[in-house]
Coordinates of C-alpha atoms in Angstrom, one line a residue:
Chain A
M18 CA 64.8 101.0 133.1
G19 CA 67.8 101.3 130.3
A20 CA 70.3 99.6 129.6
R21 CA 71.3 103.3 129.5
D22 CA 71.3 103.7 133.5
V23 CA 73.0 100.8 133.6
G24 CA 75.8 103.0 134.1
L25 CA 78.2 101.0 132.0
P26 CA 81.0 102.0 130.5
E27 CA 82.7 105.0 132.9
H28 CA 83.8 103.1 136.1
L29 CA 86.1 100.8 134.3
P30 CA 90.0 100.7 134.6
R31 CA 92.3 101.5 131.3
S32 CA 94.1 98.3 129.7
G33 CA 97.8 99.2 129.8
E34 CA 98.2 98.7 126.5
L35 CA 96.6 101.7 125.3
P36 CA 96.7 105.7 124.3
A37 CA 95.7 107.3 127.3
E38 CA 94.5 109.1 125.0
V39 CA 92.4 109.3 121.7
T40 CA 91.5 112.6 119.1
I41 CA 88.2 111.7 117.7
W42 CA 88.3 112.9 114.8
E43 CA 84.5 113.8 114.0
V44 CA 84.5 113.3 110.0
G45 CA 80.8 113.3 109.6
P46 CA 79.3 116.7 108.2
R47 CA 81.8 115.9 106.0
D48 CA 82.5 112.6 104.8
G49 CA 78.9 111.6 106.2
L50 CA 77.3 114.1 104.8
Q51 CA 79.0 114.3 101.1
N52 CA 77.7 110.7 101.0
E53 CA 74.1 110.8 101.8
A54 CA 71.2 111.2 98.9
A55 CA 69.4 113.8 100.6
T56 CA 71.4 117.2 100.8
V57 CA 71.5 119.1 103.7
P58 CA 70.3 122.8 104.4
V59 CA 73.6 124.9 104.7
D60 CA 71.6 126.0 107.9
V61 CA 71.0 122.3 109.4
K62 CA 75.0 121.6 109.4
L63 CA 76.0 124.4 110.6
E64 CA 74.1 124.1 113.5
F65 CA 75.3 119.9 113.3
L66 CA 78.1 121.5 113.6
D67 CA 77.5 123.6 116.5
R68 CA 75.9 120.5 118.2
L69 CA 78.9 118.5 117.7
A70 CA 81.6 121.0 119.2
D71 CA 79.7 121.6 122.0
A72 CA 78.9 117.8 122.4
G73 CA 83.1 118.2 122.9
L74 CA 84.1 116.7 120.3
T75 CA 87.1 119.4 119.1
T76 CA 88.7 118.3 115.9
L77 CA 86.0 119.0 112.7
E78 CA 86.4 117.9 109.7
A79 CA 83.9 120.6 107.9
T80 CA 83.4 120.7 103.9
S81 CA 86.1 120.3 101.3
F82 CA 86.1 122.2 98.6
V83 CA 86.3 118.8 95.5
H84 CA 84.2 120.9 92.8
P85 CA 80.5 120.7 93.0
K86 CA 79.3 118.9 90.5
W87 CA 81.6 115.8 91.9
V88 CA 80.1 116.8 95.2
P89 CA 76.3 119.1 94.8
Q90 CA 75.7 118.4 98.5
L91 CA 79.4 120.3 100.3
A92 CA 78.6 122.8 97.2
D93 CA 78.2 124.8 99.8
A94 CA 81.0 125.7 101.3
E95 CA 82.0 129.4 101.5
E96 CA 79.3 130.6 102.6
L97 CA 79.4 127.6 105.6
L98 CA 82.6 127.9 106.4
S99 CA 82.1 131.6 106.2
R100 CA 79.2 131.5 108.9
L101 CA 80.4 129.2 111.4
D102 CA 80.9 129.7 114.3
R103 CA 84.8 128.3 115.1
R104 CA 86.0 128.0 118.5
T105 CA 88.4 127.8 120.6
G106 CA 90.2 125.4 120.7
A107 CA 88.6 123.1 117.8
R108 CA 90.3 122.3 114.4
Y109 CA 88.3 122.2 111.5
P110 CA 90.0 120.8 108.2
V111 CA 88.4 120.5 105.3
L112 CA 89.1 118.4 102.1
V113 CA 91.0 119.9 99.1
P114 CA 91.9 118.3 96.5
N115 CA 94.5 120.3 94.1
A116 CA 95.7 123.7 93.7
R117 CA 92.0 125.2 93.0
G118 CA 90.4 123.8 95.7
L119 CA 93.8 125.1 97.5
D120 CA 92.8 128.8 96.6
R121 CA 89.2 128.5 98.5
A122 CA 91.1 127.5 101.3
V123 CA 93.3 130.4 101.7
D124 CA 90.0 132.7 100.2
A125 CA 87.7 131.4 104.0
G126 CA 91.1 131.5 106.3
I127 CA 91.5 127.8 106.4
A128 CA 94.0 126.1 108.4
D129 CA 94.4 123.1 108.8
I130 CA 93.2 120.9 105.0
A131 CA 93.5 117.3 103.7
V132 CA 94.3 115.5 100.7
F133 CA 92.9 112.3 100.1
A134 CA 95.0 109.6 97.4
S135 CA 94.8 106.7 97.1
A136 CA 97.2 103.7 97.4
T137 CA 96.4 101.8 94.4
E138 CA 96.7 102.3 90.9
S139 CA 93.5 101.0 90.0
F140 CA 92.0 103.5 92.4
A141 CA 93.8 106.8 91.3
K142 CA 92.8 106.7 87.9
R143 CA 89.1 106.0 88.7
N144 CA 88.3 108.1 91.9
L145 CA 91.2 110.8 90.6
N146 CA 91.3 110.0 87.3
S147 CA 95.9 110.2 87.4
T148 CA 97.9 107.6 87.2
Y149 CA 99.2 106.3 90.8
D150 CA 102.6 108.4 90.0
E151 CA 100.5 111.7 89.1
Q152 CA 98.8 111.7 91.9
F153 CA 102.0 112.9 94.0
A154 CA 102.4 115.0 91.3
M155 CA 99.2 116.5 91.2
F156 CA 99.3 117.2 95.2
E157 CA 103.7 118.2 96.3
P158 CA 102.3 121.2 95.6
V159 CA 99.5 121.5 96.5
I160 CA 101.2 120.7 99.9
A161 CA 104.5 122.5 99.4
R162 CA 102.1 125.6 99.0
A163 CA 99.9 125.2 101.8
R164 CA 102.9 124.9 104.4
G165 CA 104.0 127.9 103.3
E166 CA 100.3 129.5 104.1
G167 CA 100.9 127.7 107.8
M168 CA 98.5 124.9 107.2
A169 CA 98.8 121.9 109.6
V170 CA 98.5 118.7 106.5
R171 CA 96.7 115.6 106.5
G172 CA 96.9 112.7 104.3
Y173 CA 93.8 111.1 103.9
L174 CA 95.2 106.9 102.2
S175 CA 92.0 105.4 100.4
M176 CA 92.4 101.2 99.3
C177 CA 95.1 100.7 102.4
F178 CA 93.6 97.0 103.0
G179 CA 91.9 95.8 99.4
D180 CA 91.2 97.6 96.7
P181 CA 87.5 96.7 94.2
W182 CA 90.4 95.1 91.6
E183 CA 92.6 94.8 92.8
G184 CA 92.3 92.8 95.6
V185 CA 94.2 92.5 99.1
V186 CA 96.4 95.3 99.1
D187 CA 100.9 94.8 100.3
P188 CA 101.5 96.2 103.6
G189 CA 104.9 98.5 102.4
Q190 CA 102.7 99.9 98.8
V191 CA 100.9 101.7 101.4
V192 CA 104.0 102.4 103.4
A193 CA 105.8 103.8 100.0
A194 CA 102.1 105.6 99.5
G195 CA 102.4 107.1 103.0
R196 CA 105.9 108.3 103.2
R197 CA 105.7 110.2 100.1
L198 CA 102.7 112.4 101.1
L199 CA 104.7 112.4 105.3
D200 CA 107.8 113.3 102.8
A201 CA 105.5 116.1 100.9
G202 CA 104.6 118.2 104.3
C203 CA 101.0 115.7 105.7
G204 CA 101.9 116.1 109.6
Q205 CA 99.3 113.1 109.4
L206 CA 98.8 110.4 107.6
S207 CA 94.5 108.4 107.3
L208 CA 94.8 105.1 107.3
G209 CA 91.7 104.0 104.5
D210 CA 90.0 101.1 104.5
T211 CA 87.8 102.3 101.6
I212 CA 85.6 99.9 100.5
G213 CA 85.3 98.3 104.4
V214 CA 87.2 94.3 103.7
A215 CA 89.9 94.8 107.2
T216 CA 90.2 92.7 109.1
P217 CA 92.2 93.8 113.0
G218 CA 94.6 91.8 111.5
Q219 CA 96.1 93.5 108.5
V220 CA 96.1 96.3 110.8
D221 CA 98.5 95.1 112.4
R222 CA 101.1 94.1 109.7
L223 CA 100.0 97.7 108.1
V224 CA 101.2 99.3 111.5
D225 CA 104.2 97.2 112.4
A226 CA 104.9 97.6 109.0
F227 CA 105.0 101.4 109.3
A228 CA 107.3 101.1 112.4
A229 CA 109.9 99.1 110.5
A230 CA 109.8 102.7 107.9
G231 CA 110.1 104.8 110.5
V232 CA 106.9 105.4 110.7
G233 CA 105.3 106.6 114.1
V234 CA 101.5 105.9 115.6
D235 CA 102.1 109.7 116.3
A236 CA 101.6 110.6 112.7
L237 CA 99.5 107.6 112.3
A238 CA 95.3 107.6 111.6
V239 CA 92.8 105.6 111.0
H240 CA 89.3 104.9 109.2
F241 CA 87.2 102.3 109.6
H242 CA 84.2 102.0 107.6
D243 CA 81.8 99.3 108.7
T244 CA 80.2 97.7 105.2
Y245 CA 81.1 94.2 106.4
G246 CA 81.1 94.9 110.4
Q247 CA 84.3 95.3 111.1
A248 CA 84.4 98.9 111.6
L249 CA 85.0 98.2 115.4
S250 CA 87.9 95.8 116.0
N251 CA 89.5 97.1 113.3
T252 CA 89.4 99.7 115.3
L253 CA 90.4 98.1 119.1
A254 CA 93.5 96.8 116.7
A255 CA 95.1 100.2 116.2
L256 CA 94.4 101.3 119.7
R257 CA 96.5 98.5 120.7
R258 CA 99.1 99.5 118.5
G259 CA 99.6 102.7 119.9
V260 CA 97.7 104.4 117.8
A261 CA 96.4 107.4 118.8
T262 CA 93.7 108.8 116.9
V263 CA 90.7 107.9 115.1
D264 CA 88.3 108.9 112.4
S265 CA 84.6 108.6 113.0
S266 CA 81.2 109.7 112.1
A267 CA 78.5 111.1 114.5
G268 CA 75.8 108.6 114.2
G269 CA 77.3 106.5 111.6
L270 CA 76.6 109.4 108.7
G271 CA 77.1 108.4 105.2
G272 CA 75.8 104.4 105.9
C273 CA 72.1 103.5 105.3
P274 CA 70.7 101.8 107.5
Y275 CA 68.0 100.9 105.1
A276 CA 70.1 99.8 102.1
E277 CA 71.6 97.0 101.0
S278 CA 74.8 97.8 101.8
A279 CA 75.9 99.8 104.9
T280 CA 79.4 101.7 104.3
G281 CA 79.1 104.2 106.7
N282 CA 81.5 105.2 108.8
L283 CA 82.1 103.8 111.8
A284 CA 79.9 105.5 114.4
T285 CA 81.1 107.7 116.6
E286 CA 79.4 107.0 119.0
D287 CA 80.0 103.7 119.2
L288 CA 83.3 104.5 119.4
V289 CA 82.5 106.8 122.7
W290 CA 81.5 103.6 124.0
M291 CA 83.8 101.7 123.7
L292 CA 86.8 104.1 124.6
D293 CA 85.1 104.7 128.2
G294 CA 84.3 100.8 128.7
L295 CA 88.6 101.2 127.8
G296 CA 89.1 103.9 130.4
V297 CA 90.4 106.0 127.4
R298 CA 90.1 110.3 127.6
H299 CA 88.9 111.4 124.4
G300 CA 86.5 114.9 125.9
A301 CA 82.6 113.6 123.8
D302 CA 79.6 113.0 126.0
L303 CA 78.7 110.4 124.9
D304 CA 74.5 111.7 125.9
A305 CA 75.0 115.0 123.8
L306 CA 76.2 113.2 120.8
V307 CA 73.3 110.5 121.1
T308 CA 71.1 113.8 120.2
T309 CA 72.4 115.8 117.9
S310 CA 73.1 112.5 115.9
T311 CA 69.3 111.5 116.3
W312 CA 68.3 115.2 115.5
M313 CA 70.9 114.7 112.3
A314 CA 68.9 111.4 111.7
Q315 CA 65.9 113.3 111.6
R316 CA 66.8 115.8 108.9
L317 CA 67.4 112.9 106.9
G318 CA 64.0 111.4 108.1
R319 CA 65.4 108.1 108.6
P320 CA 67.6 106.3 111.8
S321 CA 71.2 106.6 112.7
P322 CA 72.7 102.8 111.6
S323 CA 74.6 103.3 114.4
R324 CA 74.3 100.6 117.1
V325 CA 74.9 103.1 120.1
V326 CA 72.0 105.9 118.9
R327 CA 69.8 103.3 118.1
A328 CA 70.2 102.0 121.3
L329 CA 69.4 105.1 123.8
A330 CA 67.4 107.2 121.7
G331 CA 64.5 105.6 122.7
Chain B
M29 CA 82.2 94.7 90.2
G30 CA 81.0 93.7 94.4
A31 CA 83.2 94.3 96.9
R32 CA 82.8 90.3 97.2
D33 CA 85.4 89.7 94.1
V34 CA 88.5 91.6 96.4
G35 CA 89.4 87.9 97.3
L36 CA 89.0 89.0 100.2
P37 CA 89.9 88.5 103.8
E38 CA 90.5 84.4 101.6
H39 CA 94.7 84.8 101.7
L40 CA 96.1 86.8 104.8
P41 CA 98.6 84.2 107.7
R42 CA 97.1 83.7 110.4
S43 CA 97.7 86.0 113.6
G44 CA 99.9 83.9 116.4
E45 CA 98.4 85.0 119.7
L46 CA 94.8 83.3 118.4
P47 CA 93.6 79.8 118.5
A48 CA 93.9 77.9 114.6
E49 CA 90.6 76.8 115.4
V50 CA 87.0 78.6 116.1
T51 CA 83.6 76.8 117.4
I52 CA 80.9 78.2 116.2
W53 CA 78.2 77.3 118.1
E54 CA 75.1 78.7 115.9
V55 CA 72.4 80.0 118.4
G56 CA 69.9 81.0 115.7
P57 CA 67.7 78.6 114.7
R58 CA 67.4 79.0 119.5
D59 CA 68.3 82.2 120.6
G60 CA 68.1 84.2 117.2
L61 CA 64.0 83.4 117.0
Q62 CA 62.8 83.3 120.0
N63 CA 63.7 86.6 119.5
E64 CA 62.1 87.1 117.3
A65 CA 58.3 88.5 116.9
A66 CA 57.6 86.5 113.8
T67 CA 56.7 83.3 114.7
V68 CA 58.4 80.9 112.4
P69 CA 56.7 76.8 110.9
V70 CA 58.4 74.0 111.0
D71 CA 58.8 73.5 108.2
V72 CA 60.8 76.6 107.5
K73 CA 63.0 76.0 111.0
L74 CA 63.8 72.9 109.4
E75 CA 65.0 74.0 105.9
F76 CA 67.1 76.7 107.9
L77 CA 68.7 74.1 110.5
D78 CA 69.2 72.1 107.2
R79 CA 71.1 74.9 105.1
L80 CA 73.2 76.0 108.1
A81 CA 74.1 72.7 108.7
D82 CA 74.9 72.2 105.0
A83 CA 77.3 75.7 105.2
G84 CA 79.2 73.8 106.9
L85 CA 77.7 74.8 111.0
T86 CA 78.1 71.4 112.9
T87 CA 77.2 73.3 115.7
L88 CA 73.3 73.7 115.9
E89 CA 72.0 74.8 119.3
A90 CA 68.6 73.8 117.3
T91 CA 65.5 74.9 120.1
S92 CA 64.3 74.6 123.5
F93 CA 62.7 73.5 126.5
V94 CA 61.6 76.2 128.2
H95 CA 57.5 75.8 128.0
P96 CA 55.6 77.4 126.0
K97 CA 54.2 80.0 127.7
W98 CA 57.4 81.9 128.1
V99 CA 58.4 81.3 124.3
P100 CA 55.7 80.5 122.5
Q101 CA 58.4 80.4 119.1
L102 CA 59.3 76.9 119.8
A103 CA 56.7 75.7 121.4
D104 CA 57.2 72.7 118.3
A105 CA 60.3 72.0 119.9
E106 CA 59.2 68.0 120.4
E107 CA 57.9 67.8 116.6
L108 CA 61.1 70.2 115.2
L109 CA 63.3 67.1 116.9
S110 CA 61.8 64.2 115.9
R111 CA 61.9 65.4 111.9
L112 CA 65.0 67.2 112.4
D113 CA 68.2 65.2 110.0
R114 CA 70.1 64.9 112.7
R115 CA 74.2 64.5 110.9
T116 CA 76.7 63.3 111.9
G117 CA 79.5 64.5 113.1
A118 CA 77.7 67.5 113.7
R119 CA 75.7 68.2 117.4
Y120 CA 72.3 69.7 117.7
P121 CA 72.0 71.0 121.5
V122 CA 68.7 71.7 123.2
L123 CA 68.6 74.7 126.1
V124 CA 66.2 72.6 129.2
P125 CA 65.6 75.0 132.0
N126 CA 64.8 72.2 134.7
A127 CA 64.1 69.0 136.1
R128 CA 60.1 68.5 133.2
G129 CA 62.6 69.9 130.0
L130 CA 65.5 67.8 131.2
D131 CA 61.9 65.1 131.0
R132 CA 61.1 66.5 127.9
A133 CA 64.5 66.3 126.0
V134 CA 65.3 62.7 127.6
D135 CA 62.1 62.2 124.9
A136 CA 63.2 63.5 122.4
G137 CA 67.0 61.8 122.2
I138 CA 69.2 64.6 123.0
A139 CA 72.4 64.1 123.7
D140 CA 73.5 67.7 123.6
I141 CA 71.6 70.5 126.4
A142 CA 72.5 73.3 128.3
V143 CA 71.2 74.5 131.0
F144 CA 71.5 78.8 131.4
A145 CA 71.9 80.7 135.0
S146 CA 72.1 84.6 136.6
A147 CA 75.8 85.5 137.4
T148 CA 73.6 88.0 139.3
E149 CA 71.3 88.3 142.2
S150 CA 68.8 91.0 140.6
F151 CA 68.5 88.5 136.8
A152 CA 68.5 85.2 138.4
K153 CA 63.9 87.4 140.6
R154 CA 63.2 88.6 136.6
N155 CA 64.8 86.1 134.8
L156 CA 64.2 82.9 136.4
N157 CA 62.3 83.5 139.5
S158 CA 64.7 82.5 141.6
T159 CA 67.5 83.3 144.0
Y160 CA 71.1 83.5 143.3
D161 CA 71.5 80.2 145.6
E162 CA 68.3 78.9 144.3
Q163 CA 69.3 78.3 140.8
F164 CA 71.9 76.3 141.9
A165 CA 69.7 74.5 143.7
M166 CA 67.4 74.2 141.2
F167 CA 69.8 73.2 138.0
E168 CA 72.0 71.6 140.1
P169 CA 69.9 67.7 140.5
V170 CA 69.3 68.2 136.2
I171 CA 72.6 68.7 135.3
A172 CA 73.8 65.5 137.1
R173 CA 70.8 63.8 135.2
A174 CA 71.6 64.8 132.1
R175 CA 75.6 63.9 133.2
G176 CA 74.1 60.1 134.5
E177 CA 72.3 59.8 130.8
G178 CA 75.4 60.7 128.6
M179 CA 74.7 63.7 128.0
A180 CA 77.0 66.8 127.5
V181 CA 76.3 70.2 129.4
R182 CA 76.8 73.7 128.6
G183 CA 76.2 76.2 131.6
Y184 CA 75.6 79.8 129.7
L185 CA 76.0 82.8 132.5
S186 CA 73.9 85.8 132.4
M187 CA 75.3 88.9 132.8
C188 CA 78.7 89.1 133.4
F189 CA 79.5 91.8 132.2
G190 CA 76.8 94.7 132.6
D191 CA 72.6 93.9 134.6
P192 CA 70.3 96.2 134.6
W193 CA 70.0 96.7 137.8
E194 CA 72.8 96.3 139.5
G195 CA 76.0 98.1 136.9
V196 CA 78.2 96.8 136.6
V197 CA 79.3 93.1 137.6
D198 CA 82.5 91.8 139.2
P199 CA 84.6 88.7 137.5
G200 CA 85.1 87.2 140.8
Q201 CA 81.0 87.5 141.4
V202 CA 80.8 85.6 137.4
V203 CA 84.3 83.1 138.2
A204 CA 82.0 81.9 141.4
A205 CA 78.5 81.4 139.5
G206 CA 80.5 79.7 136.5
R207 CA 82.5 77.2 139.2
R208 CA 79.7 76.6 140.1
L209 CA 78.2 75.6 137.1
L210 CA 81.5 73.6 136.2
D211 CA 81.5 71.8 139.5
A212 CA 77.2 70.7 139.0
G213 CA 78.9 68.6 136.2
C214 CA 78.4 71.3 133.0
G215 CA 81.5 70.8 130.7
Q216 CA 81.7 74.1 128.9
L217 CA 80.7 78.3 130.4
S218 CA 78.9 80.3 127.6
L219 CA 79.8 84.0 128.7
G220 CA 77.1 86.0 128.3
D221 CA 76.9 89.6 127.3
T222 CA 72.8 89.3 127.7
I223 CA 72.8 93.0 127.8
G224 CA 75.6 94.2 124.7
V225 CA 76.9 97.0 127.0
A226 CA 80.6 94.8 127.5
T227 CA 83.8 96.6 126.3
P228 CA 87.0 95.0 125.8
G229 CA 88.5 95.1 128.8
Q230 CA 86.0 93.6 130.6
V231 CA 86.5 90.8 128.3
D232 CA 90.5 90.5 128.9
R233 CA 89.9 90.4 133.0
L234 CA 87.1 88.0 132.8
V235 CA 89.2 85.5 131.0
D236 CA 92.2 86.7 133.1
A237 CA 90.2 86.0 135.8
F238 CA 89.2 82.5 135.2
A239 CA 92.6 81.8 134.6
A240 CA 93.6 83.0 138.4
A241 CA 90.6 80.7 139.5
G242 CA 92.2 77.4 137.5
V243 CA 89.5 78.2 134.2
G244 CA 91.7 77.5 131.8
V245 CA 89.8 78.6 128.1
D246 CA 89.1 75.1 127.0
A247 CA 86.6 75.4 129.7
L248 CA 85.1 78.5 128.3
A249 CA 82.8 80.3 125.2
V250 CA 81.6 83.7 124.8
H251 CA 78.6 84.8 124.0
F252 CA 78.0 88.4 122.8
H253 CA 74.7 90.5 121.9
D254 CA 75.3 93.6 119.0
T255 CA 73.3 95.8 121.3
Y256 CA 76.3 99.0 121.6
G257 CA 78.6 97.6 118.3
Q258 CA 80.6 96.3 120.3
A259 CA 79.9 92.6 119.7
L260 CA 82.5 91.2 117.2
S261 CA 85.2 94.1 119.0
N262 CA 84.2 92.0 122.9
T263 CA 84.5 88.3 120.2
L264 CA 87.8 89.8 118.9
A265 CA 89.5 90.7 122.6
A266 CA 88.2 86.5 123.7
L267 CA 89.7 84.8 120.8
R268 CA 92.6 86.6 122.0
R269 CA 92.5 85.1 125.1
G270 CA 92.6 82.1 122.7
V271 CA 89.1 81.3 123.7
A272 CA 88.2 78.8 120.6
T273 CA 84.2 79.1 121.3
V274 CA 82.3 82.1 120.1
D275 CA 78.1 81.2 120.5
S276 CA 76.2 83.7 117.6
S277 CA 73.4 83.8 115.5
A278 CA 73.0 83.4 110.8
G279 CA 72.1 87.2 110.3
G280 CA 72.1 88.5 113.7
L281 CA 69.0 87.0 113.9
G282 CA 66.8 87.5 117.3
G283 CA 67.6 91.7 116.2
C284 CA 65.4 93.7 114.7
P285 CA 67.2 96.6 112.1
Y286 CA 64.1 99.1 112.5
A287 CA 63.5 98.4 116.0
E288 CA 65.1 101.7 118.0
S289 CA 67.1 99.2 119.8
A290 CA 69.2 96.9 118.1
T291 CA 69.7 94.0 120.5
G292 CA 70.8 91.1 118.8
N293 CA 73.2 88.7 118.7
L294 CA 76.4 88.5 117.2
A295 CA 75.6 87.7 113.4
T296 CA 77.8 84.8 112.3
E297 CA 78.8 86.3 108.7
D298 CA 80.6 88.6 110.1
L299 CA 82.0 86.2 113.2
V300 CA 82.9 84.1 109.6
W301 CA 84.4 87.3 107.2
M302 CA 86.8 88.0 110.1
L303 CA 87.7 84.7 110.8
D304 CA 88.8 84.4 107.7
G305 CA 90.9 87.8 107.4
L306 CA 92.3 86.7 110.0
G307 CA 93.3 83.0 109.2
V308 CA 91.5 81.1 112.3
R309 CA 90.0 78.1 110.7
H310 CA 85.9 77.2 111.6
G311 CA 84.2 75.0 108.5
A312 CA 82.1 77.1 107.4
D313 CA 81.3 78.0 104.4
L314 CA 80.3 82.6 104.6
D315 CA 78.5 82.4 101.1
A316 CA 76.4 79.6 102.5
L317 CA 75.0 80.7 105.2
V318 CA 75.1 84.4 103.9
T319 CA 72.6 83.1 100.9
T320 CA 70.7 81.2 104.0
S321 CA 70.0 84.0 105.8
T322 CA 68.6 85.8 102.7
W323 CA 66.1 83.3 102.6
M324 CA 65.4 83.6 106.6
A325 CA 66.0 87.4 105.8
Q326 CA 62.5 86.9 103.2
R327 CA 60.2 84.6 105.9
L328 CA 60.6 87.3 108.7
G329 CA 59.6 89.8 105.8
R330 CA 62.8 92.4 107.4
P331 CA 66.6 93.0 106.5
S332 CA 69.3 90.7 108.6
P333 CA 70.9 92.8 110.4
S334 CA 74.2 91.8 109.3
R335 CA 76.1 93.2 108.0
V336 CA 78.2 91.0 106.0
V337 CA 75.1 89.9 105.0
R338 CA 73.1 92.8 103.3
A339 CA 77.1 93.6 102.0
L340 CA 76.8 90.1 99.7
A341 CA 73.6 89.7 99.4
G342 CA 72.9 92.4 96.6

């Protein structure tokens, strides 16, 4: 008899301080696959997206318009989007790095895009080849044009807690960067712990700092990496502060369990297990997710780093 | 440059609601090694315990007096204890299942023992071959005699959240079992999520139920397994309720990262990373723990399931 047969965690009351419902922003097809060594065929990506939608996920970050030179794993973005069965009621955001990326998004008929900025000067230079200020100068017209096209725009903010070159990142610095993205027209910020070093007290302080600056939890999402095993604890802290959008990756895609460093995203299944136990609604079906991630792990030729997938896939 | 060089998470203020200091109850040498497929030579166990003490851990569950027929991995308990360098200021509890085990503990000059009971009828039958009531009848004279010998006695309580045969376990049932152990003379209860299914709201409710029954957090420890990736989040919930003793296993010993199901204990290093970030004192040195767990993983011929160990061991 498997542990799944325990019937946990479906029948528990919701803790009072948590949001009644959480939006799972599924990043596996984009953030997950772009960090896998293997390039997945477009047919597999399409089946993956279909299966995730079948599992009840309604926000599926589908691909990226970053230049294929930088992300060859997602070079098939146009083909994928042209063949994608976009479900009614579901959103399929696409990452857009610059004006050229926005052109591609417009051509593809995309309704939701995401841009990405850095909360630190060092990472802006290394990831975007721009200064901290230049990145906003680059994004502002892109966001304005996207909004003019009727698109919704999310702003990813990297290095919100720690930065490999700058150490601990001051919440005030993150709030200032976030305000610029919101002022430019982003409807939501995704606060990223890009190197996975954050701990829950930092999450509390950052959400509180945004609140003090007039940015409520409705405008915030969180994006944690599990490099140091902290992703779900940090998510719990954010939920208990009222954050109701959580980024995660089906099967923990993007982190290889055989690598010395498992730098992947929070696994959607591990998040769903916790949400079910906490009585927080999310709309996803855990068994369908596990089946999908098991199937994808077979495509990638290695086990999933998700603990729930490994426990239930037997 | 490695992420460790970020300098996180040492320089952060402590969140107000947390204990100022936590006792890490290191169970790797006992609970970890008894669940490894390989039997580790006694010389390696002794070096492991020495290294863990050198790393600053002061509560080291050393071995078990369960009959070697059931736990062959720890059949060398007498030799290990006779050769162990017991450090001043450190405690080396030993698991004792019954009167015969207590005889062995007395002969070995042990000052701290732990007994283990089940919160559920089903697991009492399967793990102890007794009814729920019979287990207490068996333990009570053992605990009384141990106390008469001047020993401190911890009571492990299994299946405190979910049970494979009974489903969700009612907090009232756990409190009743815990009270019997405390009334029998146990100085501390370790509340175990034996199958790793718990979520943080359950932890809140169980700690609150003990408080309502007059059992404060000073008498409680928590013991989480990471089968579904929830161990650290559950620990965070317990810390925020004031629990100040946390069981963990160096390197996540007891859970194999190659197995379909990673059922190991919470990794000490992942706990320490969070405690450091939260500003909670614990006395352990993370780098020394990582070095030790990396060395032990080499002895076992497989990588550590601890995320921190895998991130920092490079």
